[in-house]
Each structure stands twice: as structure tokens, then as C-alpha cells.
Amino acid sequence: MTTTLLSGGRLLDADGSRHGWVLLEGDRIAATGLGVAPSGSDAPPPAATTIDLTGRTVTPGFIDLHGHGGGGAAYDNGPDEIRQALGTHRAHGTSRSVISLVANPLDDVVASLGVVAALCESDPTVVGAHLEGPFLAIGRRGAHSPEFLRDPDEATVATLLEAGDGCIRQVTIAPELPGALDAVRQFVAAGVVVAVGHTEADEYLARAAFEAGATLVTHIFNAMPGIHHRDPGPIVAGFDNDSVTLELVLDGVHVHPSVAQMIFRAAPHRVALVTDAMAAAGGQDGYYQLGSLNVTVQNGLAVLNGTQTIAGSTLTQDVALRTAVTVAGIDEARAVEALTRTPACVLGRDDEWGSLAAGFAADIVVLDEEWRTERVWANGVEVCA
């Protein structure tokens, strides 16, 4: 197999920062060591290619649990647009992606799941699908068409699971809907991560969903009741449960940086930075669609046409990292953890993704002094130089 030695950089992952080297072999990290190769305390074996990364920071590849598109393309619009959008996010450091689907007619969702299942077979960087609809509260629907929302029932859940053919990784459910807690159990029994989100649930109902097996909160603070001192709501229920991971869209719009600091303090090692990106991510302002809805993007802010309703984001994960460290003041190792190890834990893949260690996937991001992406490897293949 071809070997590549990344030498001279600063290695940064959830375990902290150290100067060292990383040896890539095929789709795996073959070895790592401390010091500046080849004179460091852990001298690396020879490699076919050596890349000097002095002055650069090396992190594991980013994992996005929640995104809808990018580069002018949407994940709901077939395999070609999915590949186009993935290319944009790969160039910004995302090495593994969950494909989020908005609420659409059930037949369309079934068809989209078939597309994602096929991509999972051919592309190991496609992790699976996230159903953000249709089991959402109509009053907290955000950028989802109300006519396509529905209450969960056993038959509909079974239809979606069959269509997904094992590729559904996550589903968002409003736990107050009739049949929702049974649906949580049905999805969890099938190995799907269930998230509480787009909900009017109070604290007690959110806790009931977590007791039923939900382990994630979809973009915390957004599309749900806020914290009130006499009515804590689902946010506090999520903070209080050590088994629950909190998605956070850190673009400076969805959540204030001071609130982001509070989230990291309240739920250490349980924050997953996601993009919730729509087609304009990595692209230009203009007019787009998110599912069946029209979206206007101006100065990077995506809203439903004629409203102030936020319609996803134009975020990429490298920008989320830069915002976390330079604006929100998050410790750099914790910020990187929220893009790498924590989402890997959500997916049950933290034994192979999200760390700079021997045996882990060769998913690598190289960042300059201003936290901007310079080079990316995904599954051992350099996708951005």
C-alpha cells in the first residue's frame, strides 16, 4: 500500500495537542509518534511520500451528523447533487457525512433512502441517512413543509426502516406526537439513533423520550422551547442526561457564542458541532430550495422566502471550528472533539473514527494558523490540496 508521512505539524485531537507525525497507509493510520520526524523521540518508518507540515495543525477528519447540502446542491435531489454537495464539504474538512433529508411526501422519502443506501455501498465516506422529518411538531417545523408532517405509527416506521435497508443512522422525533414514544423504541430497536427535536415537549416529556432510548438533541436551542426558570423544557432535560449528545449549529446566528460557551460547560464531551447546511453552504448568496420550500440567502443567512425563519445554514465544519475557538472561546481540544470523537461516539464508531492514533481511519484535516483548511484526506484519499 502507498504510505504517506505527515511530518512536523502540531497534532490536535480530543486527547490534546502535541508535536509529532502521522503515517498513513491505505485507508488507515499506520502509526503516530512524537517530535519532528525523523529526529523525534519516536522515529517513523520510511514512507513513499513525506509532507512537511511545519506550522500547521493536523486534526482528525470532521464528522457531520446533520447536513442537507452545499455547493449549490441538495441532498434530497438525487445522487449527482449529493456527490456535488459532499465535494464542497470534503474540501472544508468533513470526511464523513450523514445525509439529512427534510420532510417530503412519504414516497419521495422512501426513494431518497434508496439513493442514500446505494451511496453507502459505494462510498465509505457516506455514513447513512438522517430523517429530520416527517415526525415533527407543526409549530416548530422550521423549514419543513407542514403538509408533509405526520404522526409516527408502527407501519410508517416499518416502511422507512425497510426502505433504508440499514442505512438510517438518525431520526428526529417530537416526543409529544401521538405514538412518538413507541416510535422511539421501534427505531432504537432497529439500531437507529433517535434525536429529540422540532418539538414543543416540556422537560418531563423530553425525559420520557430519553428513557425510551433517544440519545441526541437536534440543533439544541433551535426549534424547541427555550429555558424558563419555572419551565425548563427539553434543553435542560438534555443537559441533565449524561447519555444524551447535543447537536450545536455554531455559525454565530443559530446560537449566540456566549450560549455556546454555556453548552460546552454544561455538557462536557457531549457537544457535536453540525452544519445543518443547505445548498448555499460553500457557495454564493441567492435563491435556493430546501425540500419544496423557497429560501433566500443574503450575507450568508438562509431564511424562508418572505419570513425571518432560519432555513438551515450556510456553514461548513471548518468555519464552525474557527468560530468555536476564535469567537466563542472554546478550548481548542474540546472544539475539535465536538467535530470528531463526539459524533463518532454518537454513531458507535469511536473505535475507528475521530482520533489521531494507529488503527484509526486515515481521515485527516490540515489547518493553517487561522484555522482554515489547507488539505484533507478522507478514507486515505486526499480530496483537497
PDB file of N, CA, C and O in Angstrom, residues 155-193:
ATOM      1  N   ALA A 155     -46.573   1.199  11.265  1.00  0.00           N
ATOM      2  CA  ALA A 155     -46.475   0.841   9.846  1.00  0.00           C
ATOM      3  C   ALA A 155     -45.562   1.809   9.093  1.00  0.00           C
ATOM      4  O   ALA A 155     -44.743   1.386   8.262  1.00  0.00           O
ATOM      5  N   THR A 156     -45.687   3.121   9.376  1.00  0.00           N
ATOM      6  CA  THR A 156     -44.843   4.106   8.690  1.00  0.00           C
ATOM      7  C   THR A 156     -43.381   3.923   9.068  1.00  0.00           C
ATOM      8  O   THR A 156     -42.483   3.967   8.213  1.00  0.00           O
ATOM      9  N   VAL A 157     -43.130   3.700  10.345  1.00  0.00           N
ATOM     10  CA  VAL A 157     -41.754   3.466  10.785  1.00  0.00           C
ATOM     11  C   VAL A 157     -41.185   2.222  10.101  1.00  0.00           C
ATOM     12  O   VAL A 157     -40.044   2.223   9.619  1.00  0.00           O
ATOM     13  N   ALA A 158     -41.973   1.169  10.020  1.00  0.00           N
ATOM     14  CA  ALA A 158     -41.514  -0.063   9.370  1.00  0.00           C
ATOM     15  C   ALA A 158     -41.212   0.176   7.895  1.00  0.00           C
ATOM     16  O   ALA A 158     -40.227  -0.347   7.347  1.00  0.00           O
ATOM     17  N   THR A 159     -42.052   0.980   7.233  1.00  0.00           N
ATOM     18  CA  THR A 159     -41.822   1.305   5.822  1.00  0.00           C
ATOM     19  C   THR A 159     -40.496   2.027   5.633  1.00  0.00           C
ATOM     20  O   THR A 159     -39.717   1.717   4.721  1.00  0.00           O
ATOM     21  N   LEU A 160     -40.222   2.992   6.494  1.00  0.00           N
ATOM     22  CA  LEU A 160     -38.975   3.747   6.391  1.00  0.00           C
ATOM     23  C   LEU A 160     -37.761   2.870   6.680  1.00  0.00           C
ATOM     24  O   LEU A 160     -36.749   2.946   5.977  1.00  0.00           O
ATOM     25  N   LEU A 161     -37.866   2.029   7.690  1.00  0.00           N
ATOM     26  CA  LEU A 161     -36.748   1.138   8.009  1.00  0.00           C
ATOM     27  C   LEU A 161     -36.461   0.177   6.864  1.00  0.00           C
ATOM     28  O   LEU A 161     -35.297  -0.086   6.532  1.00  0.00           O
ATOM     29  N   GLU A 162     -37.508  -0.339   6.253  1.00  0.00           N
ATOM     30  CA  GLU A 162     -37.317  -1.249   5.119  1.00  0.00           C
ATOM     31  C   GLU A 162     -36.676  -0.526   3.948  1.00  0.00           C
ATOM     32  O   GLU A 162     -35.755  -1.045   3.297  1.00  0.00           O
ATOM     33  N   ALA A 163     -37.147   0.692   3.663  1.00  0.00           N
ATOM     34  CA  ALA A 163     -36.586   1.462   2.546  1.00  0.00           C
ATOM     35  C   ALA A 163     -35.133   1.815   2.806  1.00  0.00           C
ATOM     36  O   ALA A 163     -34.309   1.830   1.882  1.00  0.00           O
ATOM     37  N   GLY A 164     -34.797   2.095   4.067  1.00  0.00           N
ATOM     38  CA  GLY A 164     -33.427   2.462   4.386  1.00  0.00           C
ATOM     39  C   GLY A 164     -32.451   1.319   4.291  1.00  0.00           C
ATOM     40  O   GLY A 164     -31.254   1.531   4.101  1.00  0.00           O
ATOM     41  N   ASP A 165     -32.948   0.091   4.427  1.00  0.00           N
ATOM     42  CA  ASP A 165     -32.115  -1.106   4.282  1.00  0.00           C
ATOM     43  C   ASP A 165     -30.848  -1.017   5.138  1.00  0.00           C
ATOM     44  O   ASP A 165     -29.744  -1.330   4.686  1.00  0.00           O
ATOM     45  N   GLY A 166     -31.037  -0.538   6.368  1.00  0.00           N
ATOM     46  CA  GLY A 166     -29.902  -0.459   7.287  1.00  0.00           C
ATOM     47  C   GLY A 166     -29.107   0.817   7.220  1.00  0.00           C
ATOM     48  O   GLY A 166     -28.135   0.973   7.979  1.00  0.00           O
ATOM     49  N   CYS A 167     -29.491   1.774   6.354  1.00  0.00           N
ATOM     50  CA  CYS A 167     -28.682   2.990   6.209  1.00  0.00           C
ATOM     51  C   CYS A 167     -29.192   4.151   7.053  1.00  0.00           C
ATOM     52  O   CYS A 167     -28.535   5.192   7.107  1.00  0.00           O
ATOM     53  N   ILE A 168     -30.345   4.024   7.704  1.00  0.00           N
ATOM     54  CA  ILE A 168     -30.827   5.128   8.537  1.00  0.00           C
ATOM     55  C   ILE A 168     -30.000   5.158   9.813  1.00  0.00           C
ATOM     56  O   ILE A 168     -29.993   4.210  10.595  1.00  0.00           O
ATOM     57  N   ARG A 169     -29.279   6.241  10.017  1.00  0.00           N
ATOM     58  CA  ARG A 169     -28.435   6.387  11.200  1.00  0.00           C
ATOM     59  C   ARG A 169     -29.107   7.215  12.288  1.00  0.00           C
ATOM     60  O   ARG A 169     -28.809   7.048  13.466  1.00  0.00           O
ATOM     61  N   GLN A 170     -29.998   8.114  11.886  1.00  0.00           N
ATOM     62  CA  GLN A 170     -30.576   9.040  12.851  1.00  0.00           C
ATOM     63  C   GLN A 170     -31.968   9.444  12.397  1.00  0.00           C
ATOM     64  O   GLN A 170     -32.230   9.530  11.191  1.00  0.00           O
ATOM     65  N   VAL A 171     -32.855   9.699  13.352  1.00  0.00           N
ATOM     66  CA  VAL A 171     -34.179  10.233  13.062  1.00  0.00           C
ATOM     67  C   VAL A 171     -34.526  11.242  14.139  1.00  0.00           C
ATOM     68  O   VAL A 171     -34.217  11.038  15.313  1.00  0.00           O
ATOM     69  N   THR A 172     -35.119  12.372  13.727  1.00  0.00           N
ATOM     70  CA  THR A 172     -35.576  13.382  14.673  1.00  0.00           C
ATOM     71  C   THR A 172     -37.063  13.193  14.920  1.00  0.00           C
ATOM     72  O   THR A 172     -37.844  13.081  13.961  1.00  0.00           O
ATOM     73  N   ILE A 173     -37.455  13.184  16.186  1.00  0.00           N
ATOM     74  CA  ILE A 173     -38.854  12.967  16.560  1.00  0.00           C
ATOM     75  C   ILE A 173     -39.254  13.985  17.627  1.00  0.00           C
ATOM     76  O   ILE A 173     -38.508  14.203  18.593  1.00  0.00           O
ATOM     77  N   ALA A 174     -40.441  14.585  17.457  1.00  0.00           N
ATOM     78  CA  ALA A 174     -41.049  15.401  18.506  1.00  0.00           C
ATOM     79  C   ALA A 174     -41.795  14.467  19.449  1.00  0.00           C
ATOM     80  O   ALA A 174     -42.784  13.846  19.043  1.00  0.00           O
ATOM     81  N   PRO A 175     -41.358  14.307  20.683  1.00  0.00           N
ATOM     82  CA  PRO A 175     -41.910  13.256  21.544  1.00  0.00           C
ATOM     83  C   PRO A 175     -43.351  13.474  21.968  1.00  0.00           C
ATOM     84  O   PRO A 175     -43.991  12.546  22.470  1.00  0.00           O
ATOM     85  N   GLU A 176     -43.914  14.670  21.756  1.00  0.00           N
ATOM     86  CA  GLU A 176     -45.304  14.906  22.141  1.00  0.00           C
ATOM     87  C   GLU A 176     -46.307  14.389  21.123  1.00  0.00           C
ATOM     88  O   GLU A 176     -47.512  14.328  21.396  1.00  0.00           O
ATOM     89  N   LEU A 177     -45.864  13.994  19.940  1.00  0.00           N
ATOM     90  CA  LEU A 177     -46.777  13.496  18.926  1.00  0.00           C
ATOM     91  C   LEU A 177     -47.385  12.161  19.355  1.00  0.00           C
ATOM     92  O   LEU A 177     -46.725  11.347  20.005  1.00  0.00           O
ATOM     93  N   PRO A 178     -48.638  11.896  18.979  1.00  0.00           N
ATOM     94  CA  PRO A 178     -49.240  10.585  19.278  1.00  0.00           C
ATOM     95  C   PRO A 178     -48.391   9.458  18.695  1.00  0.00           C
ATOM     96  O   PRO A 178     -47.990   9.510  17.532  1.00  0.00           O
ATOM     97  N   GLY A 179     -48.067   8.478  19.501  1.00  0.00           N
ATOM     98  CA  GLY A 179     -47.276   7.334  19.048  1.00  0.00           C
ATOM     99  C   GLY A 179     -45.786   7.563  19.042  1.00  0.00           C
ATOM    100  O   GLY A 179     -45.023   6.662  18.664  1.00  0.00           O
ATOM    101  N   ALA A 180     -45.340   8.755  19.482  1.00  0.00           N
ATOM    102  CA  ALA A 180     -43.925   9.087  19.342  1.00  0.00           C
ATOM    103  C   ALA A 180     -43.028   8.207  20.209  1.00  0.00           C
ATOM    104  O   ALA A 180     -41.978   7.739  19.757  1.00  0.00           O
ATOM    105  N   LEU A 181     -43.401   7.974  21.449  1.00  0.00           N
ATOM    106  CA  LEU A 181     -42.524   7.194  22.327  1.00  0.00           C
ATOM    107  C   LEU A 181     -42.410   5.749  21.849  1.00  0.00           C
ATOM    108  O   LEU A 181     -41.329   5.140  21.934  1.00  0.00           O
ATOM    109  N   ASP A 182     -43.512   5.200  21.316  1.00  0.00           N
ATOM    110  CA  ASP A 182     -43.429   3.863  20.727  1.00  0.00           C
ATOM    111  C   ASP A 182     -42.509   3.870  19.511  1.00  0.00           C
ATOM    112  O   ASP A 182     -41.748   2.914  19.282  1.00  0.00           O
ATOM    113  N   ALA A 183     -42.572   4.955  18.726  1.00  0.00           N
ATOM    114  CA  ALA A 183     -41.698   5.061  17.555  1.00  0.00           C
ATOM    115  C   ALA A 183     -40.237   5.156  17.973  1.00  0.00           C
ATOM    116  O   ALA A 183     -39.352   4.583  17.319  1.00  0.00           O
ATOM    117  N   VAL A 184     -39.970   5.886  19.054  1.00  0.00           N
ATOM    118  CA  VAL A 184     -38.598   5.957  19.568  1.00  0.00           C
ATOM    119  C   VAL A 184     -38.088   4.548  19.840  1.00  0.00           C
ATOM    120  O   VAL A 184     -36.993   4.156  19.412  1.00  0.00           O
ATOM    121  N   ARG A 185     -38.887   3.760  20.535  1.00  0.00           N
ATOM    122  CA  ARG A 185     -38.467   2.390  20.870  1.00  0.00           C
ATOM    123  C   ARG A 185     -38.288   1.545  19.614  1.00  0.00           C
ATOM    124  O   ARG A 185     -37.346   0.736  19.524  1.00  0.00           O
ATOM    125  N   GLN A 186     -39.178   1.720  18.634  1.00  0.00           N
ATOM    126  CA  GLN A 186     -39.101   0.934  17.402  1.00  0.00           C
ATOM    127  C   GLN A 186     -37.825   1.268  16.629  1.00  0.00           C
ATOM    128  O   GLN A 186     -37.129   0.364  16.137  1.00  0.00           O
ATOM    129  N   PHE A 187     -37.502   2.546  16.513  1.00  0.00           N
ATOM    130  CA  PHE A 187     -36.274   2.931  15.817  1.00  0.00           C
ATOM    131  C   PHE A 187     -35.033   2.464  16.580  1.00  0.00           C
ATOM    132  O   PHE A 187     -34.083   1.944  15.983  1.00  0.00           O
ATOM    133  N   VAL A 188     -35.027   2.664  17.888  1.00  0.00           N
ATOM    134  CA  VAL A 188     -33.862   2.257  18.678  1.00  0.00           C
ATOM    135  C   VAL A 188     -33.630   0.757  18.565  1.00  0.00           C
ATOM    136  O   VAL A 188     -32.480   0.294  18.433  1.00  0.00           O
ATOM    137  N   ALA A 189     -34.710  -0.030  18.575  1.00  0.00           N
ATOM    138  CA  ALA A 189     -34.580  -1.479  18.437  1.00  0.00           C
ATOM    139  C   ALA A 189     -33.963  -1.861  17.098  1.00  0.00           C
ATOM    140  O   ALA A 189     -33.329  -2.920  16.979  1.00  0.00           O
ATOM    141  N   ALA A 190     -34.132  -0.995  16.091  1.00  0.00           N
ATOM    142  CA  ALA A 190     -33.563  -1.246  14.765  1.00  0.00           C
ATOM    143  C   ALA A 190     -32.152  -0.674  14.629  1.00  0.00           C
ATOM    144  O   ALA A 190     -31.574  -0.705  13.531  1.00  0.00           O
ATOM    145  N   GLY A 191     -31.585  -0.136  15.719  1.00  0.00           N
ATOM    146  CA  GLY A 191     -30.228   0.383  15.683  1.00  0.00           C
ATOM    147  C   GLY A 191     -30.096   1.808  15.215  1.00  0.00           C
ATOM    148  O   GLY A 191     -28.999   2.253  14.862  1.00  0.00           O
ATOM    149  N   VAL A 192     -31.201   2.562  15.217  1.00  0.00           N
ATOM    150  CA  VAL A 192     -31.195   3.950  14.758  1.00  0.00           C
ATOM    151  C   VAL A 192     -31.060   4.884  15.956  1.00  0.00           C
ATOM    152  O   VAL A 192     -31.716   4.691  16.987  1.00  0.00           O
ATOM    153  N   VAL A 193     -30.211   5.900  15.831  1.00  0.00           N
ATOM    154  CA  VAL A 193     -30.092   6.926  16.860  1.00  0.00           C
ATOM    155  C   VAL A 193     -31.294   7.850  16.762  1.00  0.00           C
ATOM    156  O   VAL A 193     -31.585   8.392  15.694  1.00  0.00           O
TER     157      VAL A 193
END
